[in-house]
PDB file of C-alpha atoms in Angstrom:
ATOM      1  CA  MET A   1     -15.343  -4.052   5.771  1.00 98.00           C
ATOM      2  CA  LEU A   2     -12.159  -5.403   4.806  1.00 98.00           C
ATOM      3  CA  TYR A   3     -10.365  -3.614   1.500  1.00 98.00           C
ATOM      4  CA  THR A   4      -7.266  -3.781  -1.487  1.00 98.00           C
ATOM      5  CA  ILE A   5      -5.434  -0.758  -2.267  1.00 98.00           C
ATOM      6  CA  ILE A   6      -2.931  -1.878  -4.558  1.00 98.00           C
ATOM      7  CA  GLY A   7      -0.664   0.578  -6.127  1.00 98.00           C
ATOM      8  CA  THR A   8       1.140  -0.087  -9.605  1.00 98.00           C
ATOM      9  CA  ASP A   9       4.538   2.159  -9.258  1.00 98.00           C
ATOM     10  CA  LYS A  10       5.991   4.365 -12.124  1.00 97.00           C
ATOM     11  CA  ASN A  11       9.539   2.733 -13.646  1.00 95.00           C
ATOM     12  CA  ASN A  12      12.607   3.619 -12.179  1.00 94.00           C
ATOM     13  CA  SER A  13      11.292   4.716  -9.253  1.00 96.00           C
ATOM     14  CA  LEU A  14      13.211   2.996  -6.062  1.00 96.00           C
ATOM     15  CA  GLU A  15      15.169   5.988  -4.880  1.00 97.00           C
ATOM     16  CA  ALA A  16      11.852   7.980  -4.257  1.00 97.00           C
ATOM     17  CA  ARG A  17       9.968   5.674  -2.808  1.00 97.00           C
ATOM     18  CA  MET A  18      13.225   5.025  -0.243  1.00 97.00           C
ATOM     19  CA  GLU A  19      12.636   9.126   0.576  1.00 98.00           C
ATOM     20  CA  VAL A  20       9.005   8.130   1.758  1.00 98.00           C
ATOM     21  CA  ARG A  21       9.305   4.662   3.054  1.00 98.00           C
ATOM     22  CA  HIS A  22       9.108   5.665   6.786  1.00 98.00           C
ATOM     23  CA  GLU A  23       6.365   7.927   5.926  1.00 98.00           C
ATOM     24  CA  HIS A  24       3.979   5.667   4.018  1.00 98.00           C
ATOM     25  CA  LEU A  25       5.536   2.606   6.700  1.00 98.00           C
ATOM     26  CA  LYS A  26       4.002   5.022   9.668  1.00 98.00           C
ATOM     27  CA  ARG A  27       0.555   5.360   8.227  1.00 98.00           C
ATOM     28  CA  LEU A  28       0.283   1.367   7.986  1.00 98.00           C
ATOM     29  CA  ASN A  29       1.752   1.004  11.710  1.00 98.00           C
ATOM     30  CA  VAL A  30      -0.836   3.318  12.402  1.00 98.00           C
ATOM     31  CA  LEU A  31      -4.179   1.341  10.775  1.00 98.00           C
ATOM     32  CA  LYS A  32      -1.917  -2.149  12.835  1.00 98.00           C
ATOM     33  CA  ASP A  33      -1.573  -0.526  15.711  1.00 98.00           C
ATOM     34  CA  GLU A  34      -5.569   0.459  15.279  1.00 98.00           C
ATOM     35  CA  GLY A  35      -5.878  -3.382  14.775  1.00 98.00           C
ATOM     36  CA  ARG A  36      -7.460  -3.171  10.643  1.00 98.00           C
ATOM     37  CA  LEU A  37      -4.296  -4.200   8.820  1.00 98.00           C
ATOM     38  CA  VAL A  38      -4.367  -7.155   7.624  1.00 98.00           C
ATOM     39  CA  LEU A  39      -1.739  -7.308   5.262  1.00 98.00           C
ATOM     40  CA  ALA A  40       0.644  -5.373   3.524  1.00 98.00           C
ATOM     41  CA  GLY A  41       3.962  -4.944   1.394  1.00 98.00           C
ATOM     42  CA  PRO A  42       5.716  -5.074  -2.346  1.00 98.00           C
ATOM     43  CA  PHE A  43       5.673  -6.426  -5.088  1.00 98.00           C
ATOM     44  CA  PRO A  44       8.972  -6.842  -5.460  1.00 98.00           C
ATOM     45  CA  ALA A  45      10.710  -6.749 -10.020  1.00 97.00           C
ATOM     46  CA  ILE A  46      12.244 -10.035  -9.833  1.00 97.00           C
ATOM     47  CA  ASP A  47      11.918 -13.407  -8.507  1.00 97.00           C
ATOM     48  CA  SER A  48      13.287 -12.563  -4.687  1.00 97.00           C
ATOM     49  CA  ASN A  49      12.930 -11.299  -1.396  1.00 95.00           C
ATOM     50  CA  ASN A  50      15.106  -8.528  -1.164  1.00 95.00           C
ATOM     51  CA  PRO A  51      15.224  -7.402  -5.887  1.00 97.00           C
ATOM     52  CA  GLY A  52      17.774  -4.532  -5.196  1.00 95.00           C
ATOM     53  CA  THR A  53      18.365  -1.523  -7.600  1.00 95.00           C
ATOM     54  CA  ALA A  54      15.684  -3.484  -9.481  1.00 96.00           C
ATOM     55  CA  GLY A  55      13.010  -2.119  -7.313  1.00 96.00           C
ATOM     56  CA  PHE A  56       9.935  -2.952  -7.028  1.00 97.00           C
ATOM     57  CA  THR A  57       6.051  -2.722  -9.304  1.00 98.00           C
ATOM     58  CA  GLY A  58       3.977  -1.588  -7.048  1.00 98.00           C
ATOM     59  CA  SER A  59       2.420  -2.108  -3.336  1.00 98.00           C
ATOM     60  CA  LEU A  60      -0.722  -4.337  -1.504  1.00 98.00           C
ATOM     61  CA  ILE A  61      -2.375  -3.425   1.678  1.00 98.00           C
ATOM     62  CA  VAL A  62      -5.857  -5.213   2.761  1.00 98.00           C
ATOM     63  CA  ALA A  63      -6.855  -3.028   5.354  1.00 98.00           C
ATOM     64  CA  GLU A  64      -9.921  -2.777   7.319  1.00 98.00           C
ATOM     65  CA  PHE A  65     -11.646   0.004   7.027  1.00 98.00           C
ATOM     66  CA  PRO A  66     -15.133   1.616   7.400  1.00 98.00           C
ATOM     67  CA  ASP A  67     -16.594   1.868   3.667  1.00 98.00           C
ATOM     68  CA  LEU A  68     -14.936   2.143   0.425  1.00 98.00           C
ATOM     69  CA  GLU A  69     -14.880   5.813   0.296  1.00 98.00           C
ATOM     70  CA  THR A  70     -13.121   5.984   3.566  1.00 98.00           C
ATOM     71  CA  ALA A  71     -10.300   3.051   2.022  1.00 98.00           C
ATOM     72  CA  GLN A  72      -9.956   5.972  -1.144  1.00 98.00           C
ATOM     73  CA  THR A  73      -9.306   8.620   0.891  1.00 98.00           C
ATOM     74  CA  TRP A  74      -7.091   6.790   2.973  1.00 98.00           C
ATOM     75  CA  ALA A  75      -5.254   5.441  -0.383  1.00 98.00           C
ATOM     76  CA  ASP A  76      -5.268   9.315  -2.113  1.00 98.00           C
ATOM     77  CA  LEU A  77      -3.679  10.271   1.292  1.00 98.00           C
ATOM     78  CA  ASP A  78      -0.653   7.348   1.046  1.00 98.00           C
ATOM     79  CA  PRO A  79       3.264   8.913   0.836  1.00 98.00           C
ATOM     80  CA  TYR A  80       4.095   7.500  -1.908  1.00 98.00           C
ATOM     81  CA  ALA A  81       0.882   8.609  -4.281  1.00 97.00           C
ATOM     82  CA  LEU A  82       1.467  12.083  -3.419  1.00 98.00           C
ATOM     83  CA  ALA A  83       4.706  11.687  -4.527  1.00 97.00           C
ATOM     84  CA  GLY A  84       4.124  10.760  -7.709  1.00 97.00           C
ATOM     85  CA  ILE A  85       5.873   7.098  -7.909  1.00 97.00           C
ATOM     86  CA  TYR A  86       2.374   5.324  -7.777  1.00 97.00           C
ATOM     87  CA  THR A  87       0.700   5.851 -11.976  1.00 96.00           C
ATOM     88  CA  HIS A  88      -2.615   3.782 -10.458  1.00 96.00           C
ATOM     89  CA  VAL A  89      -3.689   2.123  -7.037  1.00 98.00           C
ATOM     90  CA  THR A  90      -6.658   0.153  -7.168  1.00 98.00           C
ATOM     91  CA  VAL A  91      -8.917   0.121  -3.845  1.00 98.00           C
ATOM     92  CA  THR A  92     -11.448  -2.532  -3.933  1.00 98.00           C
ATOM     93  CA  PRO A  93     -13.940  -3.834  -1.551  1.00 98.00           C
ATOM     94  CA  PHE A  94     -12.416  -7.319  -0.311  1.00 98.00           C
ATOM     95  CA  LYS A  95     -14.035 -10.729   1.520  1.00 98.00           C
ATOM     96  CA  LYS A  96     -11.555 -12.724   3.604  1.00 96.00           C
ATOM     97  CA  VAL A  97     -12.735 -16.286   2.317  1.00 97.00           C
ATOM     98  CA  LEU A  98      -9.189 -17.887   4.121  1.00 94.00           C
ATOM     99  CA  PRO A  99      -7.423 -19.000   6.540  1.00 90.00           C
TER     100      PRO A  99
END
């Protein structure tokens, strides 16, 4: 089943985010290589693909996991969560309808 993982960044976390970004992307690439990643990306803090020093307000991941518990465990071990960049992480089941 698909699950959404939405992480909300703490204020002024861009520097910390950049420090662990490589590890965060490494985990996402494992999901991608396994064919389980639907999409992933950050929420720019301003209306721009490149927000510069404004940074990001959080991230969205849509991926396949066997169950909610596994998805939650995966989210809890995300480098952004472990580094304290996320103030809150929400994991919910997701049913893709389109496209």
